PDB file of C-alpha atoms in Angstrom:
ATOM      1  CA  MET S  56     211.012  44.603 238.889  1.00 38.00           C
ATOM      2  CA  SER S  57     213.798  46.426 241.095  1.00 38.00           C
ATOM      3  CA  SER S  58     213.853  48.805 237.573  1.00 43.00           C
ATOM      4  CA  ASN S  59     210.320  50.202 239.284  1.00 52.00           C
ATOM      5  CA  ASN S  60     211.258  50.776 242.903  1.00 46.00           C
ATOM      6  CA  PHE S  61     212.349  54.710 244.153  1.00 42.00           C
ATOM      7  CA  HIS S  62     217.042  55.373 243.830  1.00 42.00           C
ATOM      8  CA  SER S  63     216.521  59.066 244.094  1.00 46.00           C
ATOM      9  CA  SER S  64     214.772  59.125 247.843  1.00 53.00           C
ATOM     10  CA  PRO S  65     214.904  57.190 251.063  1.00 63.00           C
ATOM     11  CA  VAL S  66     211.057  55.664 250.735  1.00 80.00           C
ATOM     12  CA  GLU S  67     208.366  56.280 253.165  1.00 83.00           C
ATOM     13  CA  GLU S  68     207.876  53.434 256.051  1.00 85.00           C
ATOM     14  CA  TYR S  69     204.143  53.861 257.613  1.00 89.00           C
ATOM     15  CA  GLU S  70     203.130  52.035 260.877  1.00 86.00           C
ATOM     16  CA  SER S  71     200.135  49.865 260.136  1.00 85.00           C
ATOM     17  CA  ASP S  72     197.135  51.368 261.730  1.00 92.00           C
ATOM     18  CA  ASN S  73     192.754  50.387 261.244  1.00 92.00           C
ATOM     19  CA  LEU S  74     192.614  52.225 258.070  1.00 97.00           C
ATOM     20  CA  PHE S  75     192.033  49.841 255.246  1.00 98.00           C
ATOM     21  CA  ARG S  76     192.538  51.414 252.723  1.00 98.00           C
ATOM     22  CA  VAL S  77     190.515  52.053 248.786  1.00 98.00           C
ATOM     23  CA  LEU S  78     191.278  52.606 245.308  1.00 98.00           C
ATOM     24  CA  THR S  79     190.097  53.265 242.578  1.00 98.00           C
ATOM     25  CA  LEU S  80     190.341  54.206 238.932  1.00 98.00           C
ATOM     26  CA  ASP S  81     187.828  55.012 236.340  1.00 98.00           C
ATOM     27  CA  GLY S  82     188.128  53.676 232.825  1.00 98.00           C
ATOM     28  CA  GLY S  83     188.221  56.366 229.896  1.00 96.00           C
ATOM     29  CA  GLY S  84     190.666  56.013 227.532  1.00 96.00           C
ATOM     30  CA  ALA S  85     193.597  57.852 226.489  1.00 96.00           C
ATOM     31  CA  LYS S  86     192.320  60.395 228.734  1.00 97.00           C
ATOM     32  CA  GLY S  87     193.881  57.882 231.698  1.00 98.00           C
ATOM     33  CA  PHE S  88     196.808  61.084 231.303  1.00 98.00           C
ATOM     34  CA  TYR S  89     194.531  62.849 233.394  1.00 98.00           C
ATOM     35  CA  THR S  90     194.445  59.778 236.211  1.00 98.00           C
ATOM     36  CA  LEU S  91     197.616  60.206 236.227  1.00 98.00           C
ATOM     37  CA  GLY S  92     198.309  63.518 236.822  1.00 98.00           C
ATOM     38  CA  VAL S  93     196.756  63.239 239.971  1.00 98.00           C
ATOM     39  CA  LEU S  94     198.198  60.115 241.009  1.00 98.00           C
ATOM     40  CA  LYS S  95     201.871  61.221 240.325  1.00 98.00           C
ATOM     41  CA  GLU S  96     200.791  64.012 243.191  1.00 98.00           C
ATOM     42  CA  ILE S  97     199.954  61.256 245.897  1.00 98.00           C
ATOM     43  CA  GLU S  98     203.134  59.190 244.684  1.00 98.00           C
ATOM     44  CA  ALA S  99     204.602  62.839 245.501  1.00 98.00           C
ATOM     45  CA  MET S 100     203.124  63.686 249.198  1.00 97.00           C
ATOM     46  CA  LEU S 101     203.491  59.132 249.988  1.00 97.00           C
ATOM     47  CA  GLY S 102     207.027  59.085 249.425  1.00 97.00           C
ATOM     48  CA  CYS S 103     206.484  55.439 249.095  1.00 96.00           C
ATOM     49  CA  PRO S 104     205.102  53.122 245.934  1.00 97.00           C
ATOM     50  CA  LEU S 105     201.571  54.006 245.964  1.00 98.00           C
ATOM     51  CA  TYR S 106     200.374  49.811 246.409  1.00 98.00           C
ATOM     52  CA  LYS S 107     202.160  50.826 249.691  1.00 97.00           C
ATOM     53  CA  ARG S 108     199.293  52.446 251.219  1.00 97.00           C
ATOM     54  CA  PHE S 109     196.707  51.635 249.844  1.00 98.00           C
ATOM     55  CA  ASP S 110     195.874  47.345 250.794  1.00 98.00           C
ATOM     56  CA  LEU S 111     192.574  47.047 247.408  1.00 98.00           C
ATOM     57  CA  VAL S 112     193.466  49.162 244.643  1.00 98.00           C
ATOM     58  CA  PHE S 113     190.987  48.883 241.218  1.00 98.00           C
ATOM     59  CA  GLY S 114     191.191  49.131 237.913  1.00 98.00           C
ATOM     60  CA  THR S 115     188.863  49.097 234.928  1.00 98.00           C
ATOM     61  CA  SER S 116     189.676  49.793 231.029  1.00 98.00           C
ATOM     62  CA  THR S 117     192.871  52.508 231.254  1.00 98.00           C
ATOM     63  CA  GLY S 118     192.063  52.524 234.837  1.00 98.00           C
ATOM     64  CA  ALA S 119     192.591  48.569 235.089  1.00 98.00           C
ATOM     65  CA  VAL S 120     196.212  49.616 233.092  1.00 98.00           C
ATOM     66  CA  ILE S 121     197.074  51.423 235.511  1.00 98.00           C
ATOM     67  CA  ALA S 122     195.928  49.497 239.055  1.00 98.00           C
ATOM     68  CA  VAL S 123     197.549  46.465 238.380  1.00 98.00           C
ATOM     69  CA  LEU S 124     200.912  48.501 237.295  1.00 98.00           C
ATOM     70  CA  ILE S 125     200.889  49.517 240.460  1.00 98.00           C
ATOM     71  CA  ALA S 126     199.652  46.715 242.177  1.00 98.00           C
ATOM     72  CA  LEU S 127     203.298  45.349 240.214  1.00 98.00           C
ATOM     73  CA  GLY S 128     205.266  48.103 242.907  1.00 98.00           C
ATOM     74  CA  TYR S 129     205.167  50.454 239.033  1.00 98.00           C
ATOM     75  CA  LYS S 130     206.388  54.175 239.910  1.00 97.00           C
ATOM     76  CA  VAL S 131     204.046  56.095 238.231  1.00 98.00           C
ATOM     77  CA  ASP S 132     206.713  58.207 236.787  1.00 98.00           C
ATOM     78  CA  HIS S 133     208.049  54.463 235.221  1.00 98.00           C
ATOM     79  CA  ILE S 134     203.643  53.512 234.045  1.00 98.00           C
ATOM     80  CA  HIS S 135     202.645  57.999 232.439  1.00 98.00           C
ATOM     81  CA  ASP S 136     205.947  56.704 230.080  1.00 97.00           C
ATOM     82  CA  LEU S 137     204.122  53.560 229.118  1.00 97.00           C
ATOM     83  CA  TYR S 138     201.979  55.575 228.110  1.00 97.00           C
ATOM     84  CA  ASP S 139     203.344  58.905 226.145  1.00 97.00           C
ATOM     85  CA  GLU S 140     205.234  55.164 224.438  1.00 95.00           C
ATOM     86  CA  HIS S 141     202.218  52.857 223.558  1.00 95.00           C
ATOM     87  CA  VAL S 142     197.903  55.096 223.298  1.00 96.00           C
ATOM     88  CA  PRO S 143     199.116  57.581 220.974  1.00 95.00           C
ATOM     89  CA  ARG S 144     200.178  54.017 219.194  1.00 95.00           C
ATOM     90  CA  VAL S 145     196.856  52.332 220.003  1.00 97.00           C
ATOM     91  CA  MET S 146     194.304  55.024 219.820  1.00 95.00           C
ATOM     92  CA  SER S 147     195.520  56.054 216.079  1.00 94.00           C
ATOM     93  CA  LYS S 148     194.504  52.728 214.069  1.00 95.00           C
ATOM     94  CA  ARG S 149     192.484  53.756 211.641  1.00 89.00           C
ATOM     95  CA  SER S 150     190.078  49.681 212.789  1.00 93.00           C
ATOM     96  CA  ALA S 151     189.633  47.863 215.492  1.00 94.00           C
ATOM     97  CA  SER S 152     191.041  45.532 214.273  1.00 97.00           C
ATOM     98  CA  GLY S 153     193.811  47.809 214.256  1.00 97.00           C
ATOM     99  CA  ARG S 154     193.422  48.905 217.345  1.00 96.00           C
ATOM    100  CA  THR S 155     193.337  45.875 218.516  1.00 97.00           C
ATOM    101  CA  ALA S 156     196.314  44.373 217.529  1.00 97.00           C
ATOM    102  CA  ALA S 157     198.530  47.538 219.004  1.00 96.00           C
ATOM    103  CA  LEU S 158     196.466  46.360 222.369  1.00 97.00           C
ATOM    104  CA  GLN S 159     196.890  43.177 222.619  1.00 96.00           C
ATOM    105  CA  LYS S 160     201.189  43.838 221.424  1.00 95.00           C
ATOM    106  CA  LEU S 161     200.986  46.906 224.600  1.00 93.00           C
ATOM    107  CA  ALA S 162     199.480  44.221 227.513  1.00 96.00           C
ATOM    108  CA  ASN S 163     201.862  41.429 225.997  1.00 96.00           C
ATOM    109  CA  GLU S 164     205.658  43.717 225.670  1.00 95.00           C
ATOM    110  CA  VAL S 165     204.863  45.267 229.132  1.00 96.00           C
ATOM    111  CA  PHE S 166     203.140  42.500 231.498  1.00 97.00           C
ATOM    112  CA  GLN S 167     205.145  39.622 229.229  1.00 96.00           C
ATOM    113  CA  ASP S 168     203.857  36.430 231.578  1.00 96.00           C
ATOM    114  CA  ARG S 169     203.325  38.085 235.037  1.00 98.00           C
ATOM    115  CA  THR S 170     200.389  36.043 236.880  1.00 98.00           C
ATOM    116  CA  PHE S 171     197.393  38.083 239.669  1.00 98.00           C
ATOM    117  CA  ASP S 172     200.751  35.651 242.163  1.00 97.00           C
ATOM    118  CA  ASP S 173     202.905  38.532 241.759  1.00 98.00           C
ATOM    119  CA  VAL S 174     200.080  40.880 241.926  1.00 98.00           C
ATOM    120  CA  LEU S 175     201.700  43.300 245.590  1.00 98.00           C
ATOM    121  CA  THR S 176     198.436  44.797 246.899  1.00 98.00           C
ATOM    122  CA  GLY S 177     194.741  43.882 246.556  1.00 98.00           C
ATOM    123  CA  ILE S 178     194.105  43.430 243.558  1.00 98.00           C
ATOM    124  CA  GLY S 179     190.302  43.842 240.888  1.00 98.00           C
ATOM    125  CA  ILE S 180     190.119  43.831 237.834  1.00 98.00           C
ATOM    126  CA  VAL S 181     186.404  44.531 235.712  1.00 98.00           C
ATOM    127  CA  THR S 182     186.015  43.536 232.286  1.00 98.00           C
ATOM    128  CA  THR S 183     182.021  42.148 231.157  1.00 98.00           C
ATOM    129  CA  ARG S 184     180.770  38.167 229.742  1.00 98.00           C
ATOM    130  CA  TRP S 185     179.810  39.785 226.792  1.00 97.00           C
ATOM    131  CA  LEU S 186     177.107  37.021 226.774  1.00 96.00           C
ATOM    132  CA  THR S 187     175.707  37.393 229.898  1.00 96.00           C
ATOM    133  CA  GLU S 188     175.961  40.739 229.947  1.00 95.00           C
ATOM    134  CA  LYS S 189     177.412  40.307 233.322  1.00 97.00           C
ATOM    135  CA  PRO S 190     180.844  41.495 235.262  1.00 97.00           C
ATOM    136  CA  MET S 191     184.299  39.277 235.555  1.00 98.00           C
ATOM    137  CA  ILE S 192     186.722  40.594 238.373  1.00 98.00           C
ATOM    138  CA  PHE S 193     190.201  39.139 238.116  1.00 98.00           C
ATOM    139  CA  LYS S 194     191.429  39.296 241.767  1.00 98.00           C
ATOM    140  CA  GLY S 195     194.493  38.340 243.471  1.00 97.00           C
ATOM    141  CA  ASN S 196     193.210  37.225 246.678  1.00 96.00           C
ATOM    142  CA  ILE S 197     191.014  34.191 247.267  1.00 97.00           C
ATOM    143  CA  GLY S 198     189.577  36.967 250.414  1.00 97.00           C
ATOM    144  CA  GLN S 199     187.650  39.364 248.078  1.00 97.00           C
ATOM    145  CA  ALA S 200     185.130  36.227 246.816  1.00 97.00           C
ATOM    146  CA  HIS S 201     182.270  36.347 247.732  1.00 96.00           C
ATOM    147  CA  GLY S 202     181.717  32.556 247.566  1.00 94.00           C
ATOM    148  CA  ARG S 203     182.934  29.295 245.553  1.00 93.00           C
ATOM    149  CA  LYS S 204     186.559  29.966 247.634  1.00 95.00           C
ATOM    150  CA  GLY S 205     187.260  26.202 247.715  1.00 95.00           C
ATOM    151  CA  THR S 206     188.445  26.752 243.482  1.00 96.00           C
ATOM    152  CA  PHE S 207     189.100  30.281 243.403  1.00 97.00           C
ATOM    153  CA  THR S 208     192.730  30.973 241.444  1.00 97.00           C
ATOM    154  CA  PRO S 209     194.021  34.196 241.384  1.00 98.00           C
ATOM    155  CA  GLY S 210     192.845  35.739 238.392  1.00 98.00           C
ATOM    156  CA  PHE S 211     191.057  32.679 237.346  1.00 98.00           C
ATOM    157  CA  GLY S 212     194.583  31.645 235.961  1.00 98.00           C
ATOM    158  CA  VAL S 213     194.712  34.653 232.821  1.00 98.00           C
ATOM    159  CA  SER S 214     197.172  35.817 232.586  1.00 98.00           C
ATOM    160  CA  ILE S 215     197.643  39.880 233.513  1.00 98.00           C
ATOM    161  CA  ALA S 216     197.878  40.829 230.355  1.00 98.00           C
ATOM    162  CA  ASP S 217     194.611  38.967 228.350  1.00 98.00           C
ATOM    163  CA  ALA S 218     193.353  40.491 231.749  1.00 98.00           C
ATOM    164  CA  VAL S 219     193.553  43.645 231.568  1.00 98.00           C
ATOM    165  CA  GLN S 220     193.340  43.408 227.286  1.00 98.00           C
ATOM    166  CA  ALA S 221     190.856  42.773 227.427  1.00 98.00           C
ATOM    167  CA  SER S 222     188.870  45.527 230.652  1.00 98.00           C
ATOM    168  CA  CYS S 223     190.176  47.844 227.986  1.00 97.00           C
ATOM    169  CA  SER S 224     188.288  46.145 225.093  1.00 97.00           C
ATOM    170  CA  ALA S 225     185.684  49.125 224.307  1.00 95.00           C
ATOM    171  CA  TYR S 226     183.421  47.657 221.550  1.00 94.00           C
ATOM    172  CA  PRO S 227     183.099  47.996 219.153  1.00 92.00           C
ATOM    173  CA  PHE S 228     186.691  50.013 218.819  1.00 93.00           C
ATOM    174  CA  PHE S 229     188.033  47.009 220.068  1.00 96.00           C
ATOM    175  CA  GLU S 230     187.365  44.227 219.547  1.00 97.00           C
ATOM    176  CA  ARG S 231     186.224  41.446 221.819  1.00 98.00           C
ATOM    177  CA  LYS S 232     188.872  40.054 224.541  1.00 98.00           C
ATOM    178  CA  VAL S 233     188.343  35.142 224.059  1.00 98.00           C
ATOM    179  CA  VAL S 234     190.546  33.768 227.661  1.00 98.00           C
ATOM    180  CA  VAL S 235     190.668  31.245 228.892  1.00 98.00           C
ATOM    181  CA  THR S 236     190.513  29.543 232.682  1.00 98.00           C
ATOM    182  CA  ASP S 237     192.983  27.291 234.576  1.00 96.00           C
ATOM    183  CA  SER S 238     189.221  26.136 234.498  1.00 95.00           C
ATOM    184  CA  GLY S 239     189.382  25.344 229.733  1.00 97.00           C
ATOM    185  CA  ASP S 240     186.399  27.636 229.338  1.00 97.00           C
ATOM    186  CA  LYS S 241     186.843  29.764 227.265  1.00 98.00           C
ATOM    187  CA  VAL S 242     185.230  33.290 227.681  1.00 98.00           C
ATOM    188  CA  GLU S 243     183.918  36.558 225.781  1.00 98.00           C
ATOM    189  CA  LEU S 244     185.428  39.533 227.594  1.00 98.00           C
ATOM    190  CA  ILE S 245     184.620  43.493 226.874  1.00 98.00           C
ATOM    191  CA  ASP S 246     185.135  46.286 227.699  1.00 98.00           C
ATOM    192  CA  GLY S 247     184.877  45.903 231.910  1.00 97.00           C
ATOM    193  CA  GLY S 248     183.045  49.940 231.556  1.00 97.00           C
ATOM    194  CA  TYR S 249     179.746  48.675 230.423  1.00 96.00           C
ATOM    195  CA  CYS S 250     179.415  47.743 233.942  1.00 96.00           C
ATOM    196  CA  ALA S 251     181.305  49.166 236.108  1.00 97.00           C
ATOM    197  CA  ASN S 252     183.117  52.210 234.739  1.00 97.00           C
ATOM    198  CA  ASN S 253     183.789  53.447 238.140  1.00 98.00           C
ATOM    199  CA  PRO S 254     184.413  49.743 239.899  1.00 98.00           C
ATOM    200  CA  THR S 255     184.158  52.318 243.224  1.00 98.00           C
ATOM    201  CA  LEU S 256     181.125  50.075 244.466  1.00 97.00           C
ATOM    202  CA  PHE S 257     182.623  46.920 243.498  1.00 98.00           C
ATOM    203  CA  ALA S 258     185.936  47.545 245.042  1.00 98.00           C
ATOM    204  CA  ILE S 259     183.904  48.690 248.760  1.00 98.00           C
ATOM    205  CA  ALA S 260     181.896  45.165 248.068  1.00 97.00           C
ATOM    206  CA  ASP S 261     184.935  43.561 248.462  1.00 98.00           C
ATOM    207  CA  ALA S 262     186.576  45.801 251.316  1.00 98.00           C
ATOM    208  CA  THR S 263     183.385  45.002 253.101  1.00 98.00           C
ATOM    209  CA  ALA S 264     180.991  41.842 252.450  1.00 97.00           C
ATOM    210  CA  ALA S 265     184.414  39.835 251.466  1.00 97.00           C
ATOM    211  CA  LEU S 266     187.047  41.007 253.225  1.00 98.00           C
ATOM    212  CA  SER S 267     184.533  41.645 256.157  1.00 97.00           C
ATOM    213  CA  GLU S 268     186.713  45.380 256.513  1.00 98.00           C
ATOM    214  CA  ASP S 269     185.025  47.623 259.338  1.00 97.00           C
ATOM    215  CA  ARG S 270     183.797  50.379 257.765  1.00 97.00           C
ATOM    216  CA  ASP S 271     184.352  53.227 260.461  1.00 97.00           C
ATOM    217  CA  ASN S 272     188.393  52.249 259.445  1.00 97.00           C
ATOM    218  CA  ILE S 273     187.550  52.418 255.267  1.00 98.00           C
ATOM    219  CA  ARG S 274     189.302  55.285 253.387  1.00 98.00           C
ATOM    220  CA  VAL S 275     188.163  55.854 249.714  1.00 98.00           C
ATOM    221  CA  VAL S 276     190.410  57.511 246.697  1.00 98.00           C
ATOM    222  CA  ASN S 277     188.386  57.563 244.143  1.00 98.00           C
ATOM    223  CA  VAL S 278     190.382  58.775 240.865  1.00 98.00           C
ATOM    224  CA  GLY S 279     187.574  59.620 237.420  1.00 98.00           C
ATOM    225  CA  VAL S 280     189.401  60.803 234.209  1.00 98.00           C
ATOM    226  CA  GLY S 281     187.969  64.630 233.525  1.00 96.00           C
ATOM    227  CA  ILE S 282     185.155  65.652 231.655  1.00 95.00           C
ATOM    228  CA  TYR S 283     185.695  67.644 228.857  1.00 94.00           C
ATOM    229  CA  PRO S 284     183.352  69.269 225.696  1.00 91.00           C
ATOM    230  CA  GLU S 285     182.897  66.542 222.250  1.00 85.00           C
ATOM    231  CA  PRO S 286     186.008  66.860 220.224  1.00 81.00           C
ATOM    232  CA  LYS S 287     184.666  68.612 216.149  1.00 74.00           C
ATOM    233  CA  GLN S 288     185.503  65.380 213.570  1.00 64.00           C
ATOM    234  CA  SER S 289     186.004  65.733 209.938  1.00 54.00           C
ATOM    235  CA  LEU S 290     183.475  65.420 207.929  1.00 47.00           C
ATOM    236  CA  ILE S 291     184.136  62.196 206.819  1.00 46.00           C
ATOM    237  CA  LYS S 292     183.932  60.732 209.964  1.00 50.00           C
ATOM    238  CA  ARG S 293     180.215  61.803 209.972  1.00 51.00           C
ATOM    239  CA  PHE S 294     179.519  60.287 206.762  1.00 47.00           C
ATOM    240  CA  PHE S 295     180.808  57.330 208.087  1.00 48.00           C
ATOM    241  CA  LYS S 296     178.669  57.931 211.289  1.00 53.00           C
ATOM    242  CA  LYS S 297     182.499  56.704 213.627  1.00 56.00           C
ATOM    243  CA  TRP S 298     181.728  60.235 215.051  1.00 57.00           C
ATOM    244  CA  THR S 299     178.173  59.839 216.452  1.00 72.00           C
ATOM    245  CA  ALA S 300     179.507  56.098 217.811  1.00 80.00           C
ATOM    246  CA  VAL S 301     182.126  57.792 219.891  1.00 81.00           C
ATOM    247  CA  GLN S 302     180.200  59.934 221.342  1.00 83.00           C
ATOM    248  CA  LEU S 303     177.617  57.344 222.020  1.00 87.00           C
ATOM    249  CA  LEU S 304     180.591  54.975 223.708  1.00 88.00           C
ATOM    250  CA  GLN S 305     181.322  57.758 225.461  1.00 87.00           C
ATOM    251  CA  LYS S 306     178.113  59.597 226.863  1.00 89.00           C
ATOM    252  CA  THR S 307     177.047  55.400 227.817  1.00 91.00           C
ATOM    253  CA  LEU S 308     180.610  55.542 230.217  1.00 92.00           C
ATOM    254  CA  GLU S 309     179.750  58.737 231.734  1.00 93.00           C
ATOM    255  CA  ILE S 310     176.152  57.725 232.072  1.00 94.00           C
ATOM    256  CA  ASN S 311     177.959  54.647 234.001  1.00 95.00           C
ATOM    257  CA  THR S 312     179.988  56.886 235.258  1.00 95.00           C
ATOM    258  CA  GLN S 313     177.589  58.931 237.189  1.00 95.00           C
ATOM    259  CA  SER S 314     175.388  56.855 237.760  1.00 95.00           C
ATOM    260  CA  MET S 315     178.044  54.421 239.585  1.00 96.00           C
ATOM    261  CA  ASP S 316     178.499  56.708 241.600  1.00 96.00           C
ATOM    262  CA  GLN S 317     175.273  58.327 243.173  1.00 96.00           C
ATOM    263  CA  LEU S 318     174.179  54.289 244.136  1.00 96.00           C
ATOM    264  CA  ARG S 319     177.375  53.937 245.547  1.00 97.00           C
ATOM    265  CA  ASN S 320     176.431  57.364 247.726  1.00 95.00           C
ATOM    266  CA  ILE S 321     173.539  56.070 248.414  1.00 97.00           C
ATOM    267  CA  LEU S 322     174.797  52.857 250.038  1.00 96.00           C
ATOM    268  CA  PHE S 323     177.537  53.308 251.793  1.00 97.00           C
ATOM    269  CA  ASN S 324     177.531  57.225 252.233  1.00 96.00           C
ATOM    270  CA  ASP S 325     179.401  56.767 255.715  1.00 97.00           C
ATOM    271  CA  ILE S 326     182.677  55.379 253.960  1.00 98.00           C
ATOM    272  CA  PRO S 327     184.465  58.287 253.832  1.00 97.00           C
ATOM    273  CA  THR S 328     185.980  58.971 249.916  1.00 98.00           C
ATOM    274  CA  VAL S 329     186.626  61.061 248.054  1.00 98.00           C
ATOM    275  CA  ARG S 330     187.027  61.408 244.201  1.00 98.00           C
ATOM    276  CA  ILE S 331     189.077  63.295 242.567  1.00 98.00           C
ATOM    277  CA  SER S 332     187.202  64.025 238.694  1.00 98.00           C
ATOM    278  CA  ASP S 333     186.968  67.984 237.635  1.00 97.00           C
ATOM    279  CA  THR S 334     184.859  69.026 234.591  1.00 95.00           C
ATOM    280  CA  PHE S 335     187.300  71.287 231.603  1.00 95.00           C
ATOM    281  CA  GLU S 336     184.372  73.738 229.929  1.00 92.00           C
ATOM    282  CA  ARG S 337     187.573  75.528 227.730  1.00 91.00           C
ATOM    283  CA  PRO S 338     187.008  74.507 223.333  1.00 89.00           C
ATOM    284  CA  GLU S 339     191.159  74.101 223.863  1.00 89.00           C
ATOM    285  CA  MET S 340     190.701  70.802 226.708  1.00 94.00           C
ATOM    286  CA  ALA S 341     188.244  69.224 223.809  1.00 92.00           C
ATOM    287  CA  THR S 342     189.015  65.532 223.954  1.00 93.00           C
ATOM    288  CA  ASP S 343     187.301  61.899 223.631  1.00 91.00           C
ATOM    289  CA  LEU S 344     188.716  58.080 224.855  1.00 91.00           C
ATOM    290  CA  LEU S 345     189.959  58.016 221.517  1.00 91.00           C
ATOM    291  CA  GLU S 346     192.502  60.352 221.931  1.00 94.00           C
ATOM    292  CA  HIS S 347     196.583  60.261 220.199  1.00 94.00           C
ATOM    293  CA  ASP S 348     197.535  63.922 220.116  1.00 95.00           C
ATOM    294  CA  LEU S 349     200.329  63.886 222.209  1.00 95.00           C
ATOM    295  CA  GLU S 350     200.774  66.834 223.201  1.00 96.00           C
ATOM    296  CA  LYS S 351     196.672  67.294 224.949  1.00 95.00           C
ATOM    297  CA  LEU S 352     197.334  63.828 226.181  1.00 96.00           C
ATOM    298  CA  ASN S 353     200.175  65.397 227.797  1.00 96.00           C
ATOM    299  CA  ILE S 354     197.653  68.252 229.350  1.00 96.00           C
ATOM    300  CA  LEU S 355     195.405  66.518 230.190  1.00 97.00           C
ATOM    301  CA  ARG S 356     197.921  64.499 232.832  1.00 97.00           C
ATOM    302  CA  GLN S 357     199.205  68.358 233.650  1.00 97.00           C
ATOM    303  CA  ARG S 358     195.309  68.852 234.530  1.00 97.00           C
ATOM    304  CA  GLY S 359     194.709  66.309 236.540  1.00 98.00           C
ATOM    305  CA  SER S 360     197.845  67.270 238.819  1.00 97.00           C
ATOM    306  CA  GLU S 361     196.313  70.385 239.158  1.00 97.00           C
ATOM    307  CA  SER S 362     192.954  68.124 240.373  1.00 98.00           C
ATOM    308  CA  PHE S 363     195.194  67.363 242.453  1.00 98.00           C
ATOM    309  CA  ALA S 364     195.609  70.599 244.940  1.00 96.00           C
ATOM    310  CA  ALA S 365     191.534  71.341 245.302  1.00 95.00           C
ATOM    311  CA  TYR S 366     191.954  67.689 247.639  1.00 97.00           C
ATOM    312  CA  GLU S 367     195.188  67.456 248.828  1.00 97.00           C
ATOM    313  CA  GLU S 368     194.681  68.189 253.093  1.00 96.00           C
ATOM    314  CA  THR S 369     191.496  65.173 252.932  1.00 95.00           C
ATOM    315  CA  LEU S 370     194.459  63.089 251.059  1.00 97.00           C
ATOM    316  CA  ALA S 371     196.847  64.277 253.762  1.00 96.00           C
ATOM    317  CA  LYS S 372     194.040  63.441 256.689  1.00 94.00           C
ATOM    318  CA  PHE S 373     193.415  59.827 254.450  1.00 95.00           C
ATOM    319  CA  LEU S 374     196.247  58.623 253.301  1.00 96.00           C
ATOM    320  CA  LEU S 375     199.174  60.153 256.133  1.00 94.00           C
TER     321      LEU S 375
END
């Protein structure tokens, strides 16, 4: 992991304090480039890898990819390089089977045989069980378990590669993912966005109920993927109803995101939380979760970096 560490400047080391810091990352497919723009600024402000300052990192779908890489010690620039290389390759495939194969190749190449025993901070990766329609959240710390601690295994014994692929399997644009747990159970999973595209509520539940952290000491940073106009699609895509299906999935995930945030605000409004996910209305910002134009994706990253500025003062109070 040495290639992921900071080399160009001394790494800031912070003394322990009573605060419990939580980072949560929304799902949104290729729009995760916006998330990376925000996180690069936060990392620069901290002067250290993000895992060193956040006690718990939760992610859904594209947020799951970023969250795990953070928990493994990766720099944001390195994560961005991986996104530049792999996201256009995955999203440009024309079929669900093609995207699934490309996503599996990405996961295997990046994560190899790493497991949830390898993470350097608390982690939560949100997926959805296809048959029972309930969440399945992969965690690395027995302290995060809400029960059945006697049989707890980090990540249910599933590899990070398989768990992340499951969290990103936005059915029907990706095929469903079958994982095998350490007890031999086969579980069919789809994108975590169907149950919690914004995973903040689950993360706070872990911090308060499982880890028994004092609510007064918790600080939450929730980074979304931004909200954009819908792109115009070709007559061919309209004819085959693919455009309508993408719109429906996009709308489903956005409704889920806003609902989870509203519920978080009702149940945990006493826990200081910053949510960064700006709305962009200019027509040239039109995009969706299957975007594969690298030039457009890097514009999203720039917008994320700019969004950070509005929250910089509050983030400094949370994190420094």
